[in-house]
Amino acid sequence: MPESKLQVKLLTGTPNPVSLIYAAFRQCYSPGFAGDLWPRLVNGDVSRDEQAGFIAKVLESGHDSPIEHVSYSFAVQGVSRALTHQLVRHRIASYSQQSQRYVDESGFEYVLPPAIARIPEARKRYEDFMSMTGQAYRDLKAILQEHGRGKKANEDARFVLPQAAESKIVITMNCRSLIHFFELRCCERAQWEIRKMAWKMLKLLSTELPVIFQLAGPRCRRLGYCPEGEKFTCGKMPLQP
């Protein structure tokens, strides 16, 4: 079984995201109707720079709920089941994950932790185990099929698969949830694999919608200090005053 490689692809996002967020903010503070304002926004009567500037000013006040109207969808592959178990704890999101019940895992790929990869004897032991696990999966699947389980053999054989087994998943989150996700998962205290994925997602969005994501990242980036306390700080930012 080969080692998998992380890939993150932005599939799609809400059309006219800046205009939509601007219209939502304006609706909060204006007696007018956002539906009447909308054609002027998408036709450019109000410039994109003006819209973005207004959004940035309101966000500075802490009012950020209107950014929930915009969402983005990502396709991710080359991640472990260990990562996806962490990921789905972010509940204001939608997930569609590759099923081990229906997908044959006879030649499953796996994620190799860097700390193991750096130590030759650890890497060999790890890769030997993955090979043994793959053989066990194939043996169990064949035995189950011989005893009448047919296509359902996958759902029982999968119980031997490790957390390292590679998975593919589609993720959709709104902007507010994404910012919260980045605050937690871009932090140095986050587990290395989900942190790597989070930074790749953020890099894509920083280009796609900079008015919202150019300052996103770990909480210390927004706060200007580390909120984790002396025991947990990575030392890159001063502690909370």
Coordinates of N, CA and C in Angstrom, one line a residue, residues 10 13 17 72 203-210:
L10 N -10.4 23.7 -3.9 CA -11.6 24.5 -3.7 C -12.5 24.2 -4.8
G13 N -17.8 28.2 -4.4 CA -18.2 29.1 -3.3 C -19.5 29.9 -3.7
P17 N -19.7 36.9 -3.5 CA -19.6 36.9 -2.0 C -19.4 38.2 -1.4
Y72 N -18.1 28.0 1.3 CA -17.2 27.4 0.4 C -17.1 25.9 0.6
K203 N -5.0 29.3 2.6 CA -4.2 29.9 1.5 C -5.1 30.1 0.3
L204 N -6.0 29.1 0.0 CA -6.9 29.2 -1.1 C -7.9 30.4 -0.9
L205 N -8.4 30.5 0.3 CA -9.4 31.5 0.6 C -8.9 32.9 0.7
S206 N -7.6 33.0 1.1 CA -7.0 34.3 1.2 C -6.9 35.0 -0.1
T207 N -6.8 34.2 -1.2 CA -6.8 34.7 -2.5 C -8.3 34.9 -3.0
E208 N -9.1 34.0 -2.7 CA -10.5 34.0 -3.1 C -11.4 35.1 -2.5
L209 N -11.2 35.4 -1.2 CA -12.0 36.4 -0.5 C -11.1 37.1 0.5
P210 N -10.2 37.9 0.1 CA -9.2 38.5 1.0 C -9.9 39.4 2.1

